[in-house]
Amino acid sequence: MVNFLKAAILAMAIAESSIMAFQVGPRMGLKQQKHFLTRSEKCSPLQMVSTTPQSKYPTARGSEVDSRKIIEIGAGRESLTAVRMKHILFASEDLAEQSLVSLRSAAVSFDDLATQISNCAETRDEGGEIGWVNIDQPIIASSGESVSSEHLDGVLPEEARKEVLSMSTKPGDVVMVSSSRGYHLVQIVDVMVNVRKAAKLRPLSDKKKAKAKKLPGILGGALSDEFSAGEEKKDLTYKVETMGCQMNMADSERMEGQLQSLGIRPLGEEEEKGGAHPDLIVLNTCSIRDRAEQKVYSYIGPHAKRKRAGEDVTIVVAGCVAQQEGEALLRRAPEVDLVMGPQYANRIGDLLEDVSNGNQVVATEASHIMEDSTKPRRQSSVAAWVNVIYGCNERCTYCIVPTTRGVEQSRPVESIVQEVKELVAQGYKEVTLLGQNIDAYGRDMIPKRKFSDLLRTVGEVPGLKRLRFVTSHPRYMSLGVIDAVAETETACESFHVPFQSGSSEVLAAMGRGHTREKYLTIVDRIRSRLPDASITADVIVGFPGETEEQFQETLSLMREVKFDSVNTAAYSPRPNTPAADWTNQCSEEDKQSRLRRINDLNAEHASERRARMMGRTVEVLVEERNVKVPTQVMGRTTHGYIVYCDGDIDELRGKLVNVKIDKCLTYYLSGKIVEAVEE
């Protein structure tokens, strides 16, 4: 059996995909950027005045982007208490190295390989599970007793454990070490972080404590040592307001899962209409657009007023503005109880415990991403988001994301696949894999992985009907990803690839790392492999130094590609980004003029692309009721087009149906159901 598997692993190693990514165009150097700043004569200078604190994450080109090193020297390392490990034991170093190659290509899962060929009888039947290994101090169990790692000496000797921890504490990494037992491939599965230790606490003054009444129940009850078993718990409610992208939506689902696990329920619409207010308000913020910070403070206002009036309300600011502002947010809005970055979305319950004990809490330190201890509260029962990579290592000169979401951290393949399997078991039909720069998946891992391999692996999960992913970066999008979509039955023929500008010179000033020509090569490849695929994108107009001629290049690229839809935006300066301080900002008049023209072209192409669907019978996954026409249902095609048709939502939700299209408008289609694809 071992010889057979060894031969199979060797074959897999030889056959490992060698598809290369497209050649990357050079990025603009500092001298070139300074030259670009002087070129435009049509842009007026704008001086940026910002009180936003400097970013905790690196933003300069060439600065550190390895999460292991960032966390090693920061508070994140001090709060790291344990890592969960699995291993595969080999007698031969050669076979261990060959197995590492097969794991890299996702040709076999770590669990399956451990079960099949590991020489460790103690862990083989459990997929190589070792369990939690403490970092420096013994783990404190829920019983209050300390738990050491000495019992693991017979499985993974202490010297080997120390060597693993010196190499990596990042989930998803697989490293090889040797011991008296042989050669081990060790996988870091998860981490245990004391998020309360990583956070900064600001105890309330005695005056504020005396004025503020603790919430009975969760916030001041079950999470507080002062709660008496004889006291009556309050029916606590929450409300989560989400701004921004799909990543924020997914984070909000995770936070809601945590809150509901604590016994706090969402405030009902009818309750709110009747004048009820939530006991806990969570604002999950986005910092992409202009005046993001002002919008946050404006939203906080009514809830802060409630608190000043003596109401029991807990205010949480989460997301990118929270990460960006940090403690400065508390100084400007002292009524806020908790400020937390995106990396702590699935640990809001732990942080609220400190809030309930009379503290204002700021959690923005860099940290390894932990797997969810509770299940997200999904907004849909049909389609679900699944995070595969957090953060972004790019340094686009206009973008604040790297400073608010941190550096890239890919999730382990096994964790992603397990989450998808659980979703399918719960009845979900569609999954969208999420990442700020999804094509970078696995490049931060040991060993490196490929997104194309992950796409194929997830696409093979039994019972999954549709698989999508966002967002692709032209600099990293490989031929392999396009081929994987074409060759994976469940993968939808839909690509979201932002181009941001049609001018290579503007792209260089943006620090995008690709050219107009590179982008069009990607489009050609998609059209070649999947002629009917939809392509959507993002674009920015009015970037500092953009001339009218360069804007016309953007319009010409759109005419050449004819996108199914484009998210358009006028450039707005963001804190801690190089372009914000450039003196050749375009005038608002130029920005708005270009935005109007590009929106007109976008609508023209969207209408043209959907018009080709007239008379076709297309497969639609029914998701929800048409809120404007209750007798209709809403679903999407594999292209991502919205389709409306007559039907009973209670009967059709989650069903795949064939719809004959008889009406095509700019951004949606409508038709009649001709048959159900499945029961």
Short mmCIF file of N, CA, C and O in Angstrom, two decimals, residues 3-85:
data_model
loop_
_atom_site.label_atom_id
_atom_site.label_comp_id
_atom_site.label_asym_id
_atom_site.label_seq_id
_atom_site.Cartn_x
_atom_site.Cartn_y
_atom_site.Cartn_z
N ASN A 3 4.01 1.52 -0.94
CA ASN A 3 4.73 1.62 -2.21
C ASN A 3 3.84 2.16 -3.31
O ASN A 3 4.26 2.96 -4.15
N PHE A 4 2.58 1.70 -3.31
CA PHE A 4 1.64 2.18 -4.31
C PHE A 4 1.42 3.68 -4.17
O PHE A 4 1.43 4.43 -5.15
N LEU A 5 1.21 4.13 -2.92
CA LEU A 5 0.97 5.55 -2.68
C LEU A 5 2.21 6.38 -2.97
O LEU A 5 2.13 7.49 -3.47
N LYS A 6 3.38 5.79 -2.67
CA LYS A 6 4.62 6.50 -2.98
C LYS A 6 4.73 6.72 -4.49
O LYS A 6 5.09 7.81 -4.95
N ALA A 7 4.40 5.71 -5.28
CA ALA A 7 4.43 5.83 -6.73
C ALA A 7 3.43 6.89 -7.20
O ALA A 7 3.71 7.67 -8.11
N ALA A 8 2.26 6.90 -6.56
CA ALA A 8 1.23 7.87 -6.93
C ALA A 8 1.69 9.29 -6.64
O ALA A 8 1.47 10.21 -7.43
N ILE A 9 2.34 9.45 -5.48
CA ILE A 9 2.84 10.78 -5.10
C ILE A 9 3.91 11.24 -6.07
O ILE A 9 3.95 12.40 -6.49
N LEU A 10 4.80 10.31 -6.48
CA LEU A 10 5.83 10.64 -7.45
C LEU A 10 5.20 11.08 -8.77
O LEU A 10 5.63 12.04 -9.40
N ALA A 11 4.15 10.38 -9.18
CA ALA A 11 3.48 10.71 -10.43
C ALA A 11 2.83 12.09 -10.34
O ALA A 11 2.89 12.89 -11.28
N MET A 12 2.24 12.35 -9.19
CA MET A 12 1.61 13.65 -9.00
C MET A 12 2.65 14.77 -9.02
O MET A 12 2.41 15.85 -9.54
N ALA A 13 3.81 14.48 -8.45
CA ALA A 13 4.87 15.49 -8.42
C ALA A 13 5.33 15.83 -9.83
O ALA A 13 5.57 16.98 -10.17
N ILE A 14 5.45 14.78 -10.68
CA ILE A 14 5.89 14.99 -12.06
C ILE A 14 4.83 15.74 -12.86
O ILE A 14 5.13 16.59 -13.69
N ALA A 15 3.56 15.41 -12.56
CA ALA A 15 2.46 15.99 -13.32
C ALA A 15 1.98 17.33 -12.78
O ALA A 15 1.04 17.90 -13.29
N GLU A 16 2.63 17.81 -11.73
CA GLU A 16 2.16 19.05 -11.10
C GLU A 16 2.10 20.18 -12.13
O GLU A 16 2.96 20.33 -12.97
N SER A 17 1.04 20.93 -12.03
CA SER A 17 0.79 21.99 -13.00
C SER A 17 1.95 22.97 -13.06
O SER A 17 2.47 23.39 -12.06
N SER A 18 2.35 23.32 -14.30
CA SER A 18 3.43 24.30 -14.46
C SER A 18 2.94 25.54 -15.20
O SER A 18 3.70 26.26 -15.81
N ILE A 19 1.63 25.73 -15.16
CA ILE A 19 1.06 26.90 -15.83
C ILE A 19 1.65 28.16 -15.20
O ILE A 19 1.61 28.33 -14.01
N MET A 20 2.17 29.02 -16.02
CA MET A 20 2.82 30.22 -15.50
C MET A 20 1.87 31.40 -15.56
O MET A 20 1.02 31.50 -16.43
N ALA A 21 2.03 32.29 -14.62
CA ALA A 21 1.24 33.52 -14.64
C ALA A 21 1.73 34.40 -15.78
O ALA A 21 2.85 34.26 -16.26
N PHE A 22 0.86 35.29 -16.25
CA PHE A 22 1.27 36.23 -17.28
C PHE A 22 2.45 37.05 -16.79
O PHE A 22 2.60 37.31 -15.61
N GLN A 23 3.29 37.49 -17.72
CA GLN A 23 4.43 38.32 -17.34
C GLN A 23 3.92 39.64 -16.76
O GLN A 23 3.02 40.26 -17.29
N VAL A 24 4.50 40.02 -15.67
CA VAL A 24 4.06 41.23 -14.97
C VAL A 24 4.81 42.44 -15.49
O VAL A 24 6.03 42.42 -15.62
N GLY A 25 4.06 43.49 -15.82
CA GLY A 25 4.69 44.72 -16.24
C GLY A 25 5.37 45.41 -15.09
O GLY A 25 4.99 45.24 -13.94
N PRO A 26 6.40 46.18 -15.36
CA PRO A 26 7.13 46.85 -14.28
C PRO A 26 6.27 47.90 -13.60
O PRO A 26 5.44 48.54 -14.22
N ARG A 27 6.48 48.06 -12.31
CA ARG A 27 5.80 49.11 -11.57
C ARG A 27 6.58 50.41 -11.70
O ARG A 27 7.79 50.41 -11.89
N MET A 28 5.88 51.51 -11.57
CA MET A 28 6.51 52.81 -11.67
C MET A 28 7.36 53.09 -10.43
O MET A 28 6.91 52.90 -9.32
N GLY A 29 8.58 53.51 -10.64
CA GLY A 29 9.45 53.86 -9.54
C GLY A 29 9.12 55.23 -8.98
O GLY A 29 8.31 55.98 -9.54
N LEU A 30 9.78 55.61 -7.89
CA LEU A 30 9.51 56.90 -7.25
C LEU A 30 9.82 58.07 -8.17
O LEU A 30 9.09 59.04 -8.24
N LYS A 31 10.93 57.96 -8.94
CA LYS A 31 11.29 59.04 -9.85
C LYS A 31 10.25 59.21 -10.94
O LYS A 31 9.87 60.32 -11.32
N GLN A 32 9.75 58.08 -11.48
CA GLN A 32 8.72 58.13 -12.51
C GLN A 32 7.43 58.73 -11.96
O GLN A 32 6.75 59.50 -12.63
N GLN A 33 7.09 58.37 -10.71
CA GLN A 33 5.88 58.90 -10.10
C GLN A 33 5.97 60.41 -9.95
O GLN A 33 5.02 61.14 -10.21
N LYS A 34 7.15 60.90 -9.53
CA LYS A 34 7.32 62.34 -9.38
C LYS A 34 7.22 63.04 -10.72
O LYS A 34 6.64 64.13 -10.84
N HIS A 35 7.74 62.38 -11.79
CA HIS A 35 7.65 62.96 -13.13
C HIS A 35 6.19 63.04 -13.56
O HIS A 35 5.74 64.03 -14.14
N PHE A 36 5.43 61.97 -13.25
CA PHE A 36 4.02 61.92 -13.63
C PHE A 36 3.24 63.05 -12.96
O PHE A 36 2.31 63.60 -13.55
N LEU A 37 3.64 63.43 -11.76
CA LEU A 37 2.91 64.46 -11.02
C LEU A 37 2.96 65.81 -11.73
O LEU A 37 2.08 66.65 -11.55
N THR A 38 4.01 66.04 -12.56
CA THR A 38 4.17 67.35 -13.19
C THR A 38 3.56 67.42 -14.58
O THR A 38 3.55 68.47 -15.20
N ARG A 39 2.98 66.31 -15.07
CA ARG A 39 2.57 66.26 -16.47
C ARG A 39 1.25 66.97 -16.73
O ARG A 39 1.02 67.53 -17.78
N SER A 40 0.31 66.87 -15.81
CA SER A 40 -1.03 67.37 -16.09
C SER A 40 -1.13 68.87 -15.88
O SER A 40 -0.73 69.41 -14.88
N GLU A 41 -1.68 69.55 -16.88
CA GLU A 41 -1.89 70.99 -16.76
C GLU A 41 -3.34 71.31 -16.44
O GLU A 41 -3.70 72.45 -16.20
N LYS A 42 -4.22 70.26 -16.46
CA LYS A 42 -5.65 70.51 -16.28
C LYS A 42 -6.11 70.22 -14.86
O LYS A 42 -7.28 70.33 -14.56
N CYS A 43 -5.20 69.81 -14.00
CA CYS A 43 -5.58 69.45 -12.65
C CYS A 43 -5.12 70.52 -11.67
O CYS A 43 -4.03 71.07 -11.80
N SER A 44 -5.96 70.79 -10.70
CA SER A 44 -5.63 71.81 -9.71
C SER A 44 -5.07 71.20 -8.45
O SER A 44 -5.42 70.08 -8.10
N PRO A 45 -4.16 71.90 -7.74
CA PRO A 45 -3.57 71.35 -6.52
C PRO A 45 -4.58 71.26 -5.38
O PRO A 45 -5.51 72.05 -5.30
N LEU A 46 -4.38 70.30 -4.51
CA LEU A 46 -5.23 70.13 -3.34
C LEU A 46 -4.36 69.70 -2.18
O LEU A 46 -3.65 68.71 -2.26
N GLN A 47 -4.38 70.44 -1.13
CA GLN A 47 -3.60 70.09 0.05
C GLN A 47 -4.45 69.23 0.98
O GLN A 47 -5.56 69.61 1.33
N MET A 48 -3.95 68.07 1.35
CA MET A 48 -4.67 67.17 2.25
C MET A 48 -4.37 67.53 3.70
O MET A 48 -3.21 67.65 4.08
N VAL A 49 -5.41 67.70 4.49
CA VAL A 49 -5.26 67.91 5.92
C VAL A 49 -5.96 66.76 6.62
O VAL A 49 -7.16 66.59 6.47
N SER A 50 -5.22 65.94 7.34
CA SER A 50 -5.82 64.75 7.96
C SER A 50 -5.34 64.59 9.40
O SER A 50 -4.17 64.80 9.70
N THR A 51 -6.28 64.24 10.26
CA THR A 51 -5.93 63.94 11.65
C THR A 51 -5.88 62.44 11.89
O THR A 51 -5.73 62.00 13.01
N THR A 52 -6.03 61.67 10.81
CA THR A 52 -6.01 60.22 10.93
C THR A 52 -4.63 59.74 11.39
O THR A 52 -3.61 60.16 10.82
N PRO A 53 -4.55 58.88 12.40
CA PRO A 53 -3.24 58.39 12.86
C PRO A 53 -2.55 57.56 11.80
O PRO A 53 -3.20 57.00 10.91
N GLN A 54 -1.24 57.48 11.88
CA GLN A 54 -0.49 56.67 10.93
C GLN A 54 -0.89 55.20 11.04
O GLN A 54 -1.16 54.70 12.12
N SER A 55 -0.87 54.54 9.89
CA SER A 55 -1.31 53.14 9.84
C SER A 55 -0.42 52.22 10.67
O SER A 55 0.79 52.42 10.77
N LYS A 56 -1.05 51.19 11.25
CA LYS A 56 -0.30 50.18 11.98
C LYS A 56 0.36 49.20 11.02
O LYS A 56 1.32 48.53 11.35
N TYR A 57 -0.21 49.08 9.83
CA TYR A 57 0.32 48.13 8.86
C TYR A 57 1.27 48.83 7.90
O TYR A 57 1.15 50.03 7.65
N PRO A 58 2.24 48.11 7.34
CA PRO A 58 3.20 48.74 6.44
C PRO A 58 2.53 49.18 5.15
O PRO A 58 1.66 48.50 4.63
N THR A 59 2.91 50.33 4.64
CA THR A 59 2.34 50.80 3.38
C THR A 59 3.42 51.15 2.36
O THR A 59 3.12 51.29 1.19
N ALA A 60 4.65 51.34 2.78
CA ALA A 60 5.71 51.73 1.86
C ALA A 60 6.09 50.55 0.96
O ALA A 60 6.02 49.39 1.36
N ARG A 61 6.47 50.87 -0.26
CA ARG A 61 6.90 49.81 -1.17
C ARG A 61 8.14 49.12 -0.61
O ARG A 61 9.04 49.76 -0.08
N GLY A 62 8.15 47.81 -0.71
CA GLY A 62 9.29 47.06 -0.23
C GLY A 62 9.25 46.78 1.26
O GLY A 62 10.14 46.14 1.80
N SER A 63 8.22 47.27 1.96
CA SER A 63 8.14 47.02 3.39
C SER A 63 7.63 45.62 3.66
O SER A 63 7.17 44.92 2.77
N GLU A 64 7.67 45.21 4.91
CA GLU A 64 7.34 43.84 5.28
C GLU A 64 5.88 43.50 5.01
O GLU A 64 4.98 44.24 5.37
N VAL A 65 5.67 42.37 4.36
CA VAL A 65 4.30 41.91 4.10
C VAL A 65 4.10 40.48 4.60
O VAL A 65 3.05 39.88 4.34
N ASP A 66 5.07 39.94 5.31
CA ASP A 66 4.95 38.59 5.86
C ASP A 66 4.27 38.69 7.23
O ASP A 66 4.82 39.26 8.17
N SER A 67 3.06 38.14 7.33
CA SER A 67 2.31 38.25 8.58
C SER A 67 3.06 37.60 9.73
O SER A 67 2.94 38.03 10.89
N ARG A 68 3.84 36.56 9.46
CA ARG A 68 4.60 35.89 10.53
C ARG A 68 5.55 36.87 11.19
O ARG A 68 5.67 36.93 12.42
N LYS A 69 6.28 37.66 10.38
CA LYS A 69 7.28 38.58 10.91
C LYS A 69 6.62 39.77 11.60
O LYS A 69 7.09 40.25 12.63
N ILE A 70 5.51 40.25 11.02
CA ILE A 70 4.81 41.39 11.61
C ILE A 70 4.29 41.02 12.99
O ILE A 70 4.41 41.78 13.96
N ILE A 71 3.69 39.84 13.08
CA ILE A 71 3.11 39.40 14.35
C ILE A 71 4.20 39.03 15.36
O ILE A 71 4.05 39.23 16.56
N GLU A 72 5.32 38.53 14.87
CA GLU A 72 6.42 38.11 15.75
C GLU A 72 6.96 39.27 16.57
O GLU A 72 7.35 39.11 17.72
N ILE A 73 6.95 40.48 15.99
CA ILE A 73 7.55 41.63 16.69
C ILE A 73 6.50 42.53 17.34
O ILE A 73 6.84 43.54 17.94
N GLY A 74 5.23 42.17 17.22
CA GLY A 74 4.18 43.03 17.76
C GLY A 74 3.43 42.38 18.91
O GLY A 74 3.79 41.31 19.41
N ALA A 75 2.34 43.07 19.30
CA ALA A 75 1.51 42.56 20.40
C ALA A 75 0.82 41.26 20.02
O ALA A 75 0.43 40.48 20.89
N GLY A 76 0.68 41.02 18.70
CA GLY A 76 0.04 39.79 18.25
C GLY A 76 0.77 38.55 18.72
O GLY A 76 0.16 37.53 19.05
N ARG A 77 2.11 38.62 18.80
CA ARG A 77 2.90 37.46 19.26
C ARG A 77 2.69 37.24 20.75
O ARG A 77 2.60 36.10 21.21
N GLU A 78 2.60 38.31 21.52
CA GLU A 78 2.42 38.19 22.96
C GLU A 78 1.06 37.59 23.31
O GLU A 78 0.91 36.94 24.35
N SER A 79 0.08 37.81 22.45
CA SER A 79 -1.27 37.31 22.73
C SER A 79 -1.51 35.92 22.14
O SER A 79 -2.56 35.33 22.38
N LEU A 80 -0.54 35.41 21.38
CA LEU A 80 -0.67 34.07 20.78
C LEU A 80 -0.37 33.03 21.85
O LEU A 80 0.73 32.98 22.40
N THR A 81 -1.35 32.20 22.18
CA THR A 81 -1.18 31.26 23.28
C THR A 81 -0.94 29.82 22.84
O THR A 81 -0.25 29.07 23.51
N ALA A 82 -1.53 29.42 21.70
CA ALA A 82 -1.38 28.03 21.28
C ALA A 82 -1.67 27.89 19.79
O ALA A 82 -2.31 28.76 19.19
N VAL A 83 -1.17 26.82 19.22
CA VAL A 83 -1.48 26.48 17.83
C VAL A 83 -1.99 25.05 17.77
O VAL A 83 -1.56 24.20 18.55
N ARG A 84 -2.90 24.81 16.86
CA ARG A 84 -3.41 23.46 16.66
C ARG A 84 -2.65 22.83 15.50
O ARG A 84 -2.51 23.45 14.44
N MET A 85 -2.14 21.60 15.72
CA MET A 85 -1.30 20.96 14.72
C MET A 85 -1.84 19.60 14.30
O MET A 85 -2.54 18.92 15.04
#
